[in-house]
Short mmCIF file of C-alpha atoms and ligand atoms in Angstrom, two decimals:
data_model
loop_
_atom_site.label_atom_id
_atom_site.label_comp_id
_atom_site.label_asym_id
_atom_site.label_seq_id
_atom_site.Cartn_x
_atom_site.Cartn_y
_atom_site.Cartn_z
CA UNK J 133 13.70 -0.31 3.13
CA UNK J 134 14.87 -2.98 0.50
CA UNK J 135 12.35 -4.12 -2.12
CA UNK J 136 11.62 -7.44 -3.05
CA UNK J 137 10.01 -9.04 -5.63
CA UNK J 138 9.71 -13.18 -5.24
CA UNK J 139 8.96 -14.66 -8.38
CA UNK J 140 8.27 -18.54 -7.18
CA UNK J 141 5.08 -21.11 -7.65
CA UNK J 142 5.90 -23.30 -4.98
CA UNK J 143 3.82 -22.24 -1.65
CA UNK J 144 6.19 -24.45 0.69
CA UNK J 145 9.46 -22.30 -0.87
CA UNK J 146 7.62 -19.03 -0.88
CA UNK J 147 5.67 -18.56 2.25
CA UNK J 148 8.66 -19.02 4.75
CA UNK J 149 10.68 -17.24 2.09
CA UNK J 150 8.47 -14.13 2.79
CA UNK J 151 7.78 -14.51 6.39
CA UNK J 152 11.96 -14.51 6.88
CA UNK J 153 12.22 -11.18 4.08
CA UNK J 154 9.65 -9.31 5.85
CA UNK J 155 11.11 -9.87 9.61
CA UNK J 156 14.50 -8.97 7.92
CA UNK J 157 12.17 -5.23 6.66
CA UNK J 158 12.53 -6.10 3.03
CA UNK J 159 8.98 -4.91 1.04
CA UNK J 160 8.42 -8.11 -0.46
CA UNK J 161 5.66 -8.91 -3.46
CA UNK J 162 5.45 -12.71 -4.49
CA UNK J 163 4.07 -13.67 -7.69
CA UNK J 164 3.67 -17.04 -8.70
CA UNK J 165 4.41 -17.05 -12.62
CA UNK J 166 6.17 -14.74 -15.14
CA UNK J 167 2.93 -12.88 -16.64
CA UNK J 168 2.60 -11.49 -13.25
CA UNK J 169 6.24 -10.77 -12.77
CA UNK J 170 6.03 -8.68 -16.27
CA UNK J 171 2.83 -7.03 -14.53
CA UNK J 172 4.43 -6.58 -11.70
CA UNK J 173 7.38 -5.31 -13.17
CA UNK J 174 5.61 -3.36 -15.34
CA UNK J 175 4.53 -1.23 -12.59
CA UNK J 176 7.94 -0.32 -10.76
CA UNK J 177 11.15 -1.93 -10.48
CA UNK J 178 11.81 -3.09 -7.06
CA UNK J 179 15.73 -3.46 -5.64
CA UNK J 180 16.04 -7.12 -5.79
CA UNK J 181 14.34 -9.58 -7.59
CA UNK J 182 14.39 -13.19 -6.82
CA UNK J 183 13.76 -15.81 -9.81
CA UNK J 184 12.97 -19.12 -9.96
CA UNK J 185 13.68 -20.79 -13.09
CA UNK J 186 10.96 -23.74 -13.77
CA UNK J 187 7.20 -21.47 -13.70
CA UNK J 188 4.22 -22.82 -14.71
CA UNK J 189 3.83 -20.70 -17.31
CA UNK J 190 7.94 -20.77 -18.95
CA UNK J 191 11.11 -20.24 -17.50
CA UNK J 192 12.49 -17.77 -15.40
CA UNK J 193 15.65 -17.34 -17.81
CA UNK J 194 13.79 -15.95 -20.70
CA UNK J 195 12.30 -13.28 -17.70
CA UNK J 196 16.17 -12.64 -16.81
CA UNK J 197 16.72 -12.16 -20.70
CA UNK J 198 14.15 -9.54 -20.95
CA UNK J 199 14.92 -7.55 -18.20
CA UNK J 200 18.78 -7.33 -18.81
CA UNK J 201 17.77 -5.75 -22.52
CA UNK J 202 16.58 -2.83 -20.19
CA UNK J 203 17.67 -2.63 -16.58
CA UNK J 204 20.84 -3.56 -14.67
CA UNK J 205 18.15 -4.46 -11.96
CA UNK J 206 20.16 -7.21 -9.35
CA UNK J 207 18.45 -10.50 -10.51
CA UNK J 208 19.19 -13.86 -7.64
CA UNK J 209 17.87 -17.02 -9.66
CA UNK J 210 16.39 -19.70 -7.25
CA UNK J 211 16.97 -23.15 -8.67
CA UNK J 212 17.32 -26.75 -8.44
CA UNK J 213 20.55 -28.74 -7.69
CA UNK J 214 19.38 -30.95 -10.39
CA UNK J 215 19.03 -27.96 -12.71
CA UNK J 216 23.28 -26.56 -12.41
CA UNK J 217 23.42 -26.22 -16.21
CA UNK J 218 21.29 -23.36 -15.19
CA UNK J 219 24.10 -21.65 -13.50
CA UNK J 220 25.99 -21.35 -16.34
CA UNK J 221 23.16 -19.99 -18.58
CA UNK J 222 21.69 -17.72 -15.72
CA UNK J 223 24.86 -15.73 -15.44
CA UNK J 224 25.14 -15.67 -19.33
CA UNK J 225 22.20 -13.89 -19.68
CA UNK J 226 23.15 -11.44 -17.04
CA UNK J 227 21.83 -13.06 -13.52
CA UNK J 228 23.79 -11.23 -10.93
CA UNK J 229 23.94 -13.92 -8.53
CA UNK J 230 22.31 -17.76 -8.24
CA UNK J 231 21.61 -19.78 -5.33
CA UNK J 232 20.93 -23.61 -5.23
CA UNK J 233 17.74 -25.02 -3.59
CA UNK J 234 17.44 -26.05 -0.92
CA UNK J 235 18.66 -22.85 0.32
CA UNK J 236 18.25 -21.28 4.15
CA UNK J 237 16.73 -17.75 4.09
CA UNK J 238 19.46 -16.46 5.99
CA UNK J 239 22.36 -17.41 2.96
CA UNK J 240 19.92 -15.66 0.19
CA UNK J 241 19.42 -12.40 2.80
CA UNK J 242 23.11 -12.33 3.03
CA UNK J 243 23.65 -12.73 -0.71
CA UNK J 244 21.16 -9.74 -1.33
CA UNK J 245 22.93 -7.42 0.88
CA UNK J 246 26.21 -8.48 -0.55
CA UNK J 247 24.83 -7.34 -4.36
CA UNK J 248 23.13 -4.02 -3.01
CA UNK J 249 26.70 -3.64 -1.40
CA UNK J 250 28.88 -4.36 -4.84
CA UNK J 251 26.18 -2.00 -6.44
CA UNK J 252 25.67 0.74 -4.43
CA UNK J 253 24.16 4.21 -5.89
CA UNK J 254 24.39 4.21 -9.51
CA UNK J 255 27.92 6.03 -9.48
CA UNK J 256 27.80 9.26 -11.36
CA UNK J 257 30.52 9.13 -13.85
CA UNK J 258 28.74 9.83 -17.04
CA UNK J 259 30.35 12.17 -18.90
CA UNK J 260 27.08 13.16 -20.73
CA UNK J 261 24.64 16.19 -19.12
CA UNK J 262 21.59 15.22 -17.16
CA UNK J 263 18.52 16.94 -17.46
CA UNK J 264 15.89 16.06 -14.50
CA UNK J 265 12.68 18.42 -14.46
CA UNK J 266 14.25 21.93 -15.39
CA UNK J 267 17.60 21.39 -13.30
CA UNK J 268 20.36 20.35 -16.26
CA UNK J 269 23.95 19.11 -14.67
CA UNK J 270 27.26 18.73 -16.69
CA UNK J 271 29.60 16.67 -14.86
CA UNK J 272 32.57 17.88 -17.37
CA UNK J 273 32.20 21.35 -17.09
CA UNK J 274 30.65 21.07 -13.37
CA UNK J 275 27.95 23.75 -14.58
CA UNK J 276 24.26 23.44 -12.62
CA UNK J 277 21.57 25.25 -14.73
CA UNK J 278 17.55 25.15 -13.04
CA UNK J 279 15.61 26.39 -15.74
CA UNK J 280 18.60 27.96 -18.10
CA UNK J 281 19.93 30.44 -15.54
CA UNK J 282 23.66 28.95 -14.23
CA UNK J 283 24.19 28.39 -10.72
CA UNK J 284 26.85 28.63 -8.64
CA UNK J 285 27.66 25.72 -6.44
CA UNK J 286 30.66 24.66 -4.07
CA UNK J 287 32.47 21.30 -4.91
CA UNK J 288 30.66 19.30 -2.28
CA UNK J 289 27.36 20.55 -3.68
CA UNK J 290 27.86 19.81 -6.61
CA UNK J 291 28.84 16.28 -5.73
CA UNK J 292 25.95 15.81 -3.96
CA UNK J 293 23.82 16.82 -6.54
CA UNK J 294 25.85 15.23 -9.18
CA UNK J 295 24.68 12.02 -6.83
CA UNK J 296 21.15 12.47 -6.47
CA UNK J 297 19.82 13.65 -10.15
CA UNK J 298 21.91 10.75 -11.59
CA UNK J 299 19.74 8.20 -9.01
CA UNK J 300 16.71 10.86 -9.54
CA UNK J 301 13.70 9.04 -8.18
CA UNK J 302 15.47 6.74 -5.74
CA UNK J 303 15.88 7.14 -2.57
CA UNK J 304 19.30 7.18 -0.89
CA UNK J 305 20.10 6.36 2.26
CA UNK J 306 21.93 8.67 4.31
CA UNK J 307 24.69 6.95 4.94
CA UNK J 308 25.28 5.47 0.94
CA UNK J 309 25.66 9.64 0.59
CA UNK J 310 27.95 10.23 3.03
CA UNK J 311 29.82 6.88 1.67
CA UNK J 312 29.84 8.13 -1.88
CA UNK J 313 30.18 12.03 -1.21
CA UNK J 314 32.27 12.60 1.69
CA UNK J 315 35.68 10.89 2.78
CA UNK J 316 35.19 6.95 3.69
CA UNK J 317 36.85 7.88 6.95
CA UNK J 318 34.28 11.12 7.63
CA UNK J 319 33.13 10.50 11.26
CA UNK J 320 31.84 13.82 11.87
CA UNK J 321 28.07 14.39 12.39
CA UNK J 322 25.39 13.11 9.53
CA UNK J 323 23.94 16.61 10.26
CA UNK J 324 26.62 18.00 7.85
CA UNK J 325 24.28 16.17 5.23
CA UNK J 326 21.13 17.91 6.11
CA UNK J 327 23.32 21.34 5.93
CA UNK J 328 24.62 20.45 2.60
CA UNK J 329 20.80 19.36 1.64
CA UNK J 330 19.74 22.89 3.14
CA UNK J 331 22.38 24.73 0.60
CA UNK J 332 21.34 23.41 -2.21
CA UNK J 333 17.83 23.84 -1.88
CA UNK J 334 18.13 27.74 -1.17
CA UNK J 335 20.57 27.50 -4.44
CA UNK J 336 17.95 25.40 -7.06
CA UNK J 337 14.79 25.39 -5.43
CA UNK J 338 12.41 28.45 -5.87
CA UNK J 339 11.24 28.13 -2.42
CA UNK J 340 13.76 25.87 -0.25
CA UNK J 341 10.82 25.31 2.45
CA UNK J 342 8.54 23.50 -0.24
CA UNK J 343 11.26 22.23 -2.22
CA UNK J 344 10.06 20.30 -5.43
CA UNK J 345 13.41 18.68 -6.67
CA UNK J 346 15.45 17.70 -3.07
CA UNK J 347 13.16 15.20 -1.32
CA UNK J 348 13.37 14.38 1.91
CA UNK J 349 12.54 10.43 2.38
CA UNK J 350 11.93 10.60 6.27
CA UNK J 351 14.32 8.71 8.35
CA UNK J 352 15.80 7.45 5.51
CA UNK J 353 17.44 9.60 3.76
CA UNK J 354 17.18 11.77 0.44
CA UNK J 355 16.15 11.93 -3.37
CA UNK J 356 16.24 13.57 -6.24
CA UNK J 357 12.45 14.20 -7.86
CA UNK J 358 12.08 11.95 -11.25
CA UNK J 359 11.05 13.50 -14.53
CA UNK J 360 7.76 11.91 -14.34
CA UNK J 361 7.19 13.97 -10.84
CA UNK J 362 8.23 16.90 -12.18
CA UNK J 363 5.98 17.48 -15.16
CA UNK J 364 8.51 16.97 -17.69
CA1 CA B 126 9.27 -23.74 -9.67
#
């Protein structure tokens, strides 16, 4: 399930905006003006969030500003024809994509999907160790350590892993980890993921049937605990 967050004033843009997002199964919140966008994003960072520009209470570009100093989150800007200048200045301060009003719902669904798409699962190629709960991971030497003691772990576990604690708390879909940690071409069962999954667990958890770090999201797919879940 996608996350939304609208960030809009105007009732007659919003309300069919919504409607269309939440037949399409995205989660959407609307806001109406940028202190509740800041609340809102205060709280949790949702997939997507769509911006219009002129709010009753600023503009949207010094929102876009604030969150690029902190988050690669995927930023649409909703504007004006009148306003194009806009364009220019929304993708200068790091707007991922922008789309004119009037728009139809269906162009801005597709343009959403198309940024999840380019952006995928944060790819894992740090260089640097990660550290998640008590489970520390260093992609150079391709050491695991859960609480200081080293364990041993086949290649394809240790990509998986490598995947999930660098998107710890995020869910991935099942098929984004087959994408990213199997062969593109891999069209043997999905059940080799739960397998995998099952591995690991007996390897880092201290009891693989109430696992506390390898989540399972229910039809969806799979994530790594965050630090905040884990205590630490
Ligand atoms: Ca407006």
């Amino acid at each position: 399930m996608i996350s939304v967050v609208l960030v809009e004033d105007e009732d007659s843009i919003a309300a069919p905006l919504v409607r269309h997002l939440e037949r399409e199964a995205f989660v959407v919140t609307r806001v109406a003006d940028l202190a509740a966008a800041r609340q809102r994003l205060a709280v949790a960072e949702p997939d997507v969030l769509l911006l219009d520009l002129t709010l009753p209470d600023g503009d949207g570009l010094d929102l876009c500003r604030e969150i690029r100093e902190r988050s690669g989150l995927p930023i649409i800007m909703l504007t004006a024809r009148a306003e194009v200048q806009d364009r220019v200045v929304g993708l200068t301060v790091g707007a991922d994509d922008y789309v004119p009003k009037p728009f139809s719902a269906a162009e801005l669904v597709a343009r959403i999907h198309a940024i999840l798409r380019r952006r995928g699962p944060a790819t894992p190629a740090e260089e640097t160790p990660i550290t998640v709960g008590g489970v520390t991971l260093d992609p150079r030497s391709r050491t695991v350590r859960v609480v200081g003691e080293p364990v041993q772990l086949a290649p394809r576990e240790f990509d998986l892993l490598h995947l999930l604690i660098a998107n710890a708390g995020k869910v991935l879909r099942r098929e984004e980890i087959m994408d990213a940690v199997w062969d593109p071409n891999w069209f043997g069962s999905t059940k080799t993921l739960d397998v995998h999954i099952a591995w690991l667990r007996r390897k880092i958890e201290r009891d693989a049937s109430a696992p506390r770090y390898l989540l399972t999201a229910r039809g969806v797919g799979f994530r790594f605990a965050s630090s905040d879940e884990l205590g630490d």
